[in-house]
Amino acid sequence: MHSIFRPPINWRHRRFRYRLVVWRCLNCGAVHHNATKICRRCRSNRLAEDQLPSRARLLTYTVVKNPPVAFERQAPYIVGVVEFEDGTRLLTGITDCEPEELKPGMELERVVRRLTEDGESGLIVYGYRFRPVLKKR
Ligand SMILES: [Zn+2]
């Protein structure tokens, strides 16, 4: 029954999930991942919608072998911290590679992936992941 309430929540976050839409403070530069009217760092109300670039550099990563219940079927998986040109850092899943292929400083690109499936409602949740930039041959 509770799953009826999931679609609106996903809807609310979907612009961030698909396109990395953020709210950037024009006063201090802080980036907020959820819609907000007041900067949580400096309390300014001068916020503008922005979109993070599709490429970022890998800072650090780890392999998750004992994930939270909702992600059990994906384990093991890789999570990492990436940094965009403007210095914004993001914790994200990393996909399409083995941990051995990852090196701090390497360039990653954003892709959309199926993240979870709610067995009861059949709702499939998509979201972003990052993967190593594919070399052109
Ligand atoms: Zn601010």
PDB file of N, CA, C and O in Angstrom, residues 75-125:
ATOM      1  N   ALA A  75      24.854  -5.582  -5.316  1.00  0.00           N
ATOM      2  CA  ALA A  75      26.171  -5.740  -4.691  1.00  0.00           C
ATOM      3  C   ALA A  75      26.982  -6.827  -5.392  1.00  0.00           C
ATOM      4  O   ALA A  75      26.407  -7.803  -5.864  1.00  0.00           O
ATOM      5  N   PRO A  76      28.303  -6.742  -5.435  1.00  0.00           N
ATOM      6  CA  PRO A  76      29.043  -5.553  -4.989  1.00  0.00           C
ATOM      7  C   PRO A  76      28.961  -4.432  -6.033  1.00  0.00           C
ATOM      8  O   PRO A  76      28.840  -4.708  -7.213  1.00  0.00           O
ATOM      9  N   TYR A  77      29.012  -3.208  -5.582  1.00  0.00           N
ATOM     10  CA  TYR A  77      29.019  -2.084  -6.521  1.00  0.00           C
ATOM     11  C   TYR A  77      30.015  -1.031  -6.039  1.00  0.00           C
ATOM     12  O   TYR A  77      30.515  -1.113  -4.913  1.00  0.00           O
ATOM     13  N   ILE A  78      30.287  -0.077  -6.922  1.00  0.00           N
ATOM     14  CA  ILE A  78      31.321   0.916  -6.627  1.00  0.00           C
ATOM     15  C   ILE A  78      30.666   2.268  -6.373  1.00  0.00           C
ATOM     16  O   ILE A  78      29.791   2.681  -7.135  1.00  0.00           O
ATOM     17  N   VAL A  79      31.048   2.928  -5.303  1.00  0.00           N
ATOM     18  CA  VAL A  79      30.646   4.321  -5.107  1.00  0.00           C
ATOM     19  C   VAL A  79      31.914   5.162  -5.050  1.00  0.00           C
ATOM     20  O   VAL A  79      32.971   4.688  -4.624  1.00  0.00           O
ATOM     21  N   GLY A  80      31.787   6.393  -5.507  1.00  0.00           N
ATOM     22  CA  GLY A  80      32.953   7.256  -5.522  1.00  0.00           C
ATOM     23  C   GLY A  80      32.571   8.707  -5.322  1.00  0.00           C
ATOM     24  O   GLY A  80      31.394   9.063  -5.358  1.00  0.00           O
ATOM     25  N   VAL A  81      33.568   9.525  -5.101  1.00  0.00           N
ATOM     26  CA  VAL A  81      33.366  10.972  -5.047  1.00  0.00           C
ATOM     27  C   VAL A  81      33.992  11.543  -6.306  1.00  0.00           C
ATOM     28  O   VAL A  81      35.158  11.264  -6.615  1.00  0.00           O
ATOM     29  N   VAL A  82      33.200  12.322  -7.047  1.00  0.00           N
ATOM     30  CA  VAL A  82      33.711  12.958  -8.256  1.00  0.00           C
ATOM     31  C   VAL A  82      33.704  14.470  -8.057  1.00  0.00           C
ATOM     32  O   VAL A  82      32.947  14.998  -7.247  1.00  0.00           O
ATOM     33  N   GLU A  83      34.550  15.142  -8.802  1.00  0.00           N
ATOM     34  CA  GLU A  83      34.630  16.598  -8.710  1.00  0.00           C
ATOM     35  C   GLU A  83      34.451  17.202 -10.095  1.00  0.00           C
ATOM     36  O   GLU A  83      35.112  16.799 -11.049  1.00  0.00           O
ATOM     37  N   PHE A  84      33.557  18.195 -10.178  1.00  0.00           N
ATOM     38  CA  PHE A  84      33.306  18.883 -11.439  1.00  0.00           C
ATOM     39  C   PHE A  84      34.282  20.048 -11.586  1.00  0.00           C
ATOM     40  O   PHE A  84      34.951  20.448 -10.633  1.00  0.00           O
ATOM     41  N   GLU A  85      34.311  20.608 -12.811  1.00  0.00           N
ATOM     42  CA  GLU A  85      35.192  21.745 -13.121  1.00  0.00           C
ATOM     43  C   GLU A  85      35.118  22.852 -12.079  1.00  0.00           C
ATOM     44  O   GLU A  85      36.107  23.465 -11.741  1.00  0.00           O
ATOM     45  N   ASP A  86      33.900  23.118 -11.601  1.00  0.00           N
ATOM     46  CA  ASP A  86      33.703  24.255 -10.691  1.00  0.00           C
ATOM     47  C   ASP A  86      34.020  23.910  -9.239  1.00  0.00           C
ATOM     48  O   ASP A  86      33.814  24.717  -8.349  1.00  0.00           O
ATOM     49  N   GLY A  87      34.494  22.677  -9.001  1.00  0.00           N
ATOM     50  CA  GLY A  87      34.857  22.295  -7.640  1.00  0.00           C
ATOM     51  C   GLY A  87      33.756  21.597  -6.865  1.00  0.00           C
ATOM     52  O   GLY A  87      33.984  21.121  -5.757  1.00  0.00           O
ATOM     53  N   THR A  88      32.546  21.540  -7.443  1.00  0.00           N
ATOM     54  CA  THR A  88      31.451  20.836  -6.782  1.00  0.00           C
ATOM     55  C   THR A  88      31.770  19.351  -6.701  1.00  0.00           C
ATOM     56  O   THR A  88      32.216  18.755  -7.678  1.00  0.00           O
ATOM     57  N   ARG A  89      31.571  18.770  -5.517  1.00  0.00           N
ATOM     58  CA  ARG A  89      31.834  17.343  -5.333  1.00  0.00           C
ATOM     59  C   ARG A  89      30.532  16.596  -5.157  1.00  0.00           C
ATOM     60  O   ARG A  89      29.579  17.107  -4.570  1.00  0.00           O
ATOM     61  N   LEU A  90      30.490  15.355  -5.664  1.00  0.00           N
ATOM     62  CA  LEU A  90      29.270  14.569  -5.639  1.00  0.00           C
ATOM     63  C   LEU A  90      29.596  13.113  -5.329  1.00  0.00           C
ATOM     64  O   LEU A  90      30.518  12.537  -5.899  1.00  0.00           O
ATOM     65  N   LEU A  91      28.824  12.540  -4.404  1.00  0.00           N
ATOM     66  CA  LEU A  91      28.936  11.114  -4.123  1.00  0.00           C
ATOM     67  C   LEU A  91      28.036  10.385  -5.117  1.00  0.00           C
ATOM     68  O   LEU A  91      26.857  10.705  -5.222  1.00  0.00           O
ATOM     69  N   THR A  92      28.573   9.434  -5.844  1.00  0.00           N
ATOM     70  CA  THR A  92      27.797   8.809  -6.916  1.00  0.00           C
ATOM     71  C   THR A  92      28.167   7.345  -7.094  1.00  0.00           C
ATOM     72  O   THR A  92      29.257   6.921  -6.712  1.00  0.00           O
ATOM     73  N   GLY A  93      27.268   6.589  -7.675  1.00  0.00           N
ATOM     74  CA  GLY A  93      27.594   5.239  -8.072  1.00  0.00           C
ATOM     75  C   GLY A  93      28.464   5.275  -9.324  1.00  0.00           C
ATOM     76  O   GLY A  93      28.331   6.176 -10.152  1.00  0.00           O
ATOM     77  N   ILE A  94      29.352   4.297  -9.456  1.00  0.00           N
ATOM     78  CA  ILE A  94      30.207   4.206 -10.642  1.00  0.00           C
ATOM     79  C   ILE A  94      29.925   2.864 -11.297  1.00  0.00           C
ATOM     80  O   ILE A  94      29.840   1.834 -10.614  1.00  0.00           O
ATOM     81  N   THR A  95      29.768   2.881 -12.609  1.00  0.00           N
ATOM     82  CA  THR A  95      29.294   1.691 -13.300  1.00  0.00           C
ATOM     83  C   THR A  95      30.144   1.380 -14.534  1.00  0.00           C
ATOM     84  O   THR A  95      31.009   2.155 -14.921  1.00  0.00           O
ATOM     85  N   ASP A  96      29.873   0.238 -15.136  1.00  0.00           N
ATOM     86  CA  ASP A  96      30.503  -0.160 -16.403  1.00  0.00           C
ATOM     87  C   ASP A  96      32.010  -0.340 -16.318  1.00  0.00           C
ATOM     88  O   ASP A  96      32.714  -0.094 -17.294  1.00  0.00           O
ATOM     89  N   CYS A  97      32.534  -0.718 -15.155  1.00  0.00           N
ATOM     90  CA  CYS A  97      33.968  -0.935 -15.070  1.00  0.00           C
ATOM     91  C   CYS A  97      34.285  -1.804 -13.859  1.00  0.00           C
ATOM     92  O   CYS A  97      33.446  -2.008 -12.987  1.00  0.00           O
ATOM     93  N   GLU A  98      35.499  -2.321 -13.830  1.00  0.00           N
ATOM     94  CA  GLU A  98      35.999  -3.042 -12.670  1.00  0.00           C
ATOM     95  C   GLU A  98      36.759  -2.045 -11.795  1.00  0.00           C
ATOM     96  O   GLU A  98      37.345  -1.098 -12.312  1.00  0.00           O
ATOM     97  N   PRO A  99      36.771  -2.294 -10.473  1.00  0.00           N
ATOM     98  CA  PRO A  99      37.486  -1.370  -9.583  1.00  0.00           C
ATOM     99  C   PRO A  99      38.937  -1.157 -10.010  1.00  0.00           C
ATOM    100  O   PRO A  99      39.468  -0.054  -9.906  1.00  0.00           O
ATOM    101  N   GLU A 100      39.572  -2.210 -10.555  1.00  0.00           N
ATOM    102  CA  GLU A 100      40.995  -2.093 -10.937  1.00  0.00           C
ATOM    103  C   GLU A 100      41.210  -1.072 -12.058  1.00  0.00           C
ATOM    104  O   GLU A 100      42.328  -0.601 -12.266  1.00  0.00           O
ATOM    105  N   GLU A 101      40.141  -0.796 -12.814  1.00  0.00           N
ATOM    106  CA  GLU A 101      40.283   0.143 -13.935  1.00  0.00           C
ATOM    107  C   GLU A 101      40.262   1.591 -13.471  1.00  0.00           C
ATOM    108  O   GLU A 101      40.567   2.508 -14.237  1.00  0.00           O
ATOM    109  N   LEU A 102      39.866   1.812 -12.219  1.00  0.00           N
ATOM    110  CA  LEU A 102      39.693   3.189 -11.732  1.00  0.00           C
ATOM    111  C   LEU A 102      40.979   3.744 -11.161  1.00  0.00           C
ATOM    112  O   LEU A 102      41.707   3.055 -10.446  1.00  0.00           O
ATOM    113  N   LYS A 103      41.233   5.009 -11.515  1.00  0.00           N
ATOM    114  CA  LYS A 103      42.388   5.703 -10.956  1.00  0.00           C
ATOM    115  C   LYS A 103      41.960   7.109 -10.561  1.00  0.00           C
ATOM    116  O   LYS A 103      41.313   7.795 -11.353  1.00  0.00           O
ATOM    117  N   PRO A 104      42.311   7.554  -9.361  1.00  0.00           N
ATOM    118  CA  PRO A 104      41.982   8.930  -8.982  1.00  0.00           C
ATOM    119  C   PRO A 104      42.493   9.904 -10.041  1.00  0.00           C
ATOM    120  O   PRO A 104      43.601   9.739 -10.547  1.00  0.00           O
ATOM    121  N   GLY A 105      41.662  10.890 -10.388  1.00  0.00           N
ATOM    122  CA  GLY A 105      42.050  11.876 -11.391  1.00  0.00           C
ATOM    123  C   GLY A 105      41.538  11.564 -12.774  1.00  0.00           C
ATOM    124  O   GLY A 105      41.550  12.420 -13.649  1.00  0.00           O
ATOM    125  N   MET A 106      41.068  10.326 -12.994  1.00  0.00           N
ATOM    126  CA  MET A 106      40.591   9.980 -14.330  1.00  0.00           C
ATOM    127  C   MET A 106      39.247  10.635 -14.614  1.00  0.00           C
ATOM    128  O   MET A 106      38.501  10.982 -13.703  1.00  0.00           O
ATOM    129  N   GLU A 107      38.953  10.822 -15.912  1.00  0.00           N
ATOM    130  CA  GLU A 107      37.718  11.483 -16.300  1.00  0.00           C
ATOM    131  C   GLU A 107      36.575  10.483 -16.385  1.00  0.00           C
ATOM    132  O   GLU A 107      36.715   9.405 -16.957  1.00  0.00           O
ATOM    133  N   LEU A 108      35.427  10.870 -15.806  1.00  0.00           N
ATOM    134  CA  LEU A 108      34.227  10.036 -15.839  1.00  0.00           C
ATOM    135  C   LEU A 108      33.115  10.801 -16.536  1.00  0.00           C
ATOM    136  O   LEU A 108      33.117  12.029 -16.565  1.00  0.00           O
ATOM    137  N   GLU A 109      32.161  10.056 -17.089  1.00  0.00           N
ATOM    138  CA  GLU A 109      31.009  10.707 -17.722  1.00  0.00           C
ATOM    139  C   GLU A 109      29.722  10.145 -17.138  1.00  0.00           C
ATOM    140  O   GLU A 109      29.664   9.004 -16.696  1.00  0.00           O
ATOM    141  N   ARG A 110      28.685  10.973 -17.186  1.00  0.00           N
ATOM    142  CA  ARG A 110      27.406  10.594 -16.590  1.00  0.00           C
ATOM    143  C   ARG A 110      26.589   9.724 -17.544  1.00  0.00           C
ATOM    144  O   ARG A 110      26.553   9.978 -18.743  1.00  0.00           O
ATOM    145  N   VAL A 111      25.965   8.710 -16.994  1.00  0.00           N
ATOM    146  CA  VAL A 111      25.047   7.881 -17.778  1.00  0.00           C
ATOM    147  C   VAL A 111      23.786   7.650 -16.938  1.00  0.00           C
ATOM    148  O   VAL A 111      23.814   7.767 -15.716  1.00  0.00           O
ATOM    149  N   VAL A 112      22.675   7.318 -17.599  1.00  0.00           N
ATOM    150  CA  VAL A 112      21.441   7.004 -16.885  1.00  0.00           C
ATOM    151  C   VAL A 112      21.303   5.492 -16.808  1.00  0.00           C
ATOM    152  O   VAL A 112      21.499   4.787 -17.788  1.00  0.00           O
ATOM    153  N   ARG A 113      21.020   4.985 -15.612  1.00  0.00           N
ATOM    154  CA  ARG A 113      20.944   3.548 -15.386  1.00  0.00           C
ATOM    155  C   ARG A 113      19.703   3.202 -14.569  1.00  0.00           C
ATOM    156  O   ARG A 113      19.236   4.016 -13.790  1.00  0.00           O
ATOM    157  N   ARG A 114      19.239   1.961 -14.718  1.00  0.00           N
ATOM    158  CA  ARG A 114      18.181   1.489 -13.852  1.00  0.00           C
ATOM    159  C   ARG A 114      18.780   1.225 -12.473  1.00  0.00           C
ATOM    160  O   ARG A 114      19.758   0.513 -12.353  1.00  0.00           O
ATOM    161  N   LEU A 115      18.215   1.811 -11.441  1.00  0.00           N
ATOM    162  CA  LEU A 115      18.793   1.685 -10.101  1.00  0.00           C
ATOM    163  C   LEU A 115      18.092   0.621  -9.268  1.00  0.00           C
ATOM    164  O   LEU A 115      18.711  -0.276  -8.724  1.00  0.00           O
ATOM    165  N   THR A 116      16.785   0.721  -9.138  1.00  0.00           N
ATOM    166  CA  THR A 116      16.058  -0.247  -8.317  1.00  0.00           C
ATOM    167  C   THR A 116      14.729  -0.564  -8.977  1.00  0.00           C
ATOM    168  O   THR A 116      14.240   0.162  -9.829  1.00  0.00           O
ATOM    169  N   GLU A 117      14.143  -1.663  -8.556  1.00  0.00           N
ATOM    170  CA  GLU A 117      12.837  -2.044  -9.052  1.00  0.00           C
ATOM    171  C   GLU A 117      11.992  -2.405  -7.841  1.00  0.00           C
ATOM    172  O   GLU A 117      12.400  -3.207  -7.011  1.00  0.00           O
ATOM    173  N   ASP A 118      10.821  -1.790  -7.731  1.00  0.00           N
ATOM    174  CA  ASP A 118       9.923  -2.084  -6.632  1.00  0.00           C
ATOM    175  C   ASP A 118       9.054  -3.253  -7.054  1.00  0.00           C
ATOM    176  O   ASP A 118       8.186  -3.125  -7.903  1.00  0.00           O
ATOM    177  N   GLY A 119       9.315  -4.431  -6.499  1.00  0.00           N
ATOM    178  CA  GLY A 119       8.631  -5.643  -6.909  1.00  0.00           C
ATOM    179  C   GLY A 119       7.121  -5.545  -6.809  1.00  0.00           C
ATOM    180  O   GLY A 119       6.396  -6.052  -7.653  1.00  0.00           O
ATOM    181  N   GLU A 120       6.644  -4.872  -5.792  1.00  0.00           N
ATOM    182  CA  GLU A 120       5.210  -4.784  -5.527  1.00  0.00           C
ATOM    183  C   GLU A 120       4.492  -3.947  -6.589  1.00  0.00           C
ATOM    184  O   GLU A 120       3.483  -4.350  -7.139  1.00  0.00           O
ATOM    185  N   SER A 121       5.016  -2.784  -6.872  1.00  0.00           N
ATOM    186  CA  SER A 121       4.322  -1.874  -7.780  1.00  0.00           C
ATOM    187  C   SER A 121       4.851  -1.975  -9.200  1.00  0.00           C
ATOM    188  O   SER A 121       4.243  -1.471 -10.132  1.00  0.00           O
ATOM    189  N   GLY A 122       5.998  -2.638  -9.364  1.00  0.00           N
ATOM    190  CA  GLY A 122       6.594  -2.711 -10.688  1.00  0.00           C
ATOM    191  C   GLY A 122       7.288  -1.428 -11.084  1.00  0.00           C
ATOM    192  O   GLY A 122       7.735  -1.270 -12.204  1.00  0.00           O
ATOM    193  N   LEU A 123       7.367  -0.489 -10.156  1.00  0.00           N
ATOM    194  CA  LEU A 123       7.994   0.788 -10.464  1.00  0.00           C
ATOM    195  C   LEU A 123       9.503   0.609 -10.596  1.00  0.00           C
ATOM    196  O   LEU A 123      10.156   0.040  -9.728  1.00  0.00           O
ATOM    197  N   ILE A 124      10.036   1.094 -11.687  1.00  0.00           N
ATOM    198  CA  ILE A 124      11.481   1.025 -11.903  1.00  0.00           C
ATOM    199  C   ILE A 124      12.055   2.422 -11.759  1.00  0.00           C
ATOM    200  O   ILE A 124      11.545   3.360 -12.349  1.00  0.00           O
ATOM    201  N   VAL A 125      13.084   2.534 -10.952  1.00  0.00           N
ATOM    202  CA  VAL A 125      13.668   3.842 -10.697  1.00  0.00           C
ATOM    203  C   VAL A 125      14.972   3.977 -11.468  1.00  0.00           C
ATOM    204  O   VAL A 125      15.871   3.150 -11.324  1.00  0.00           O
TER     205      VAL A 125
END
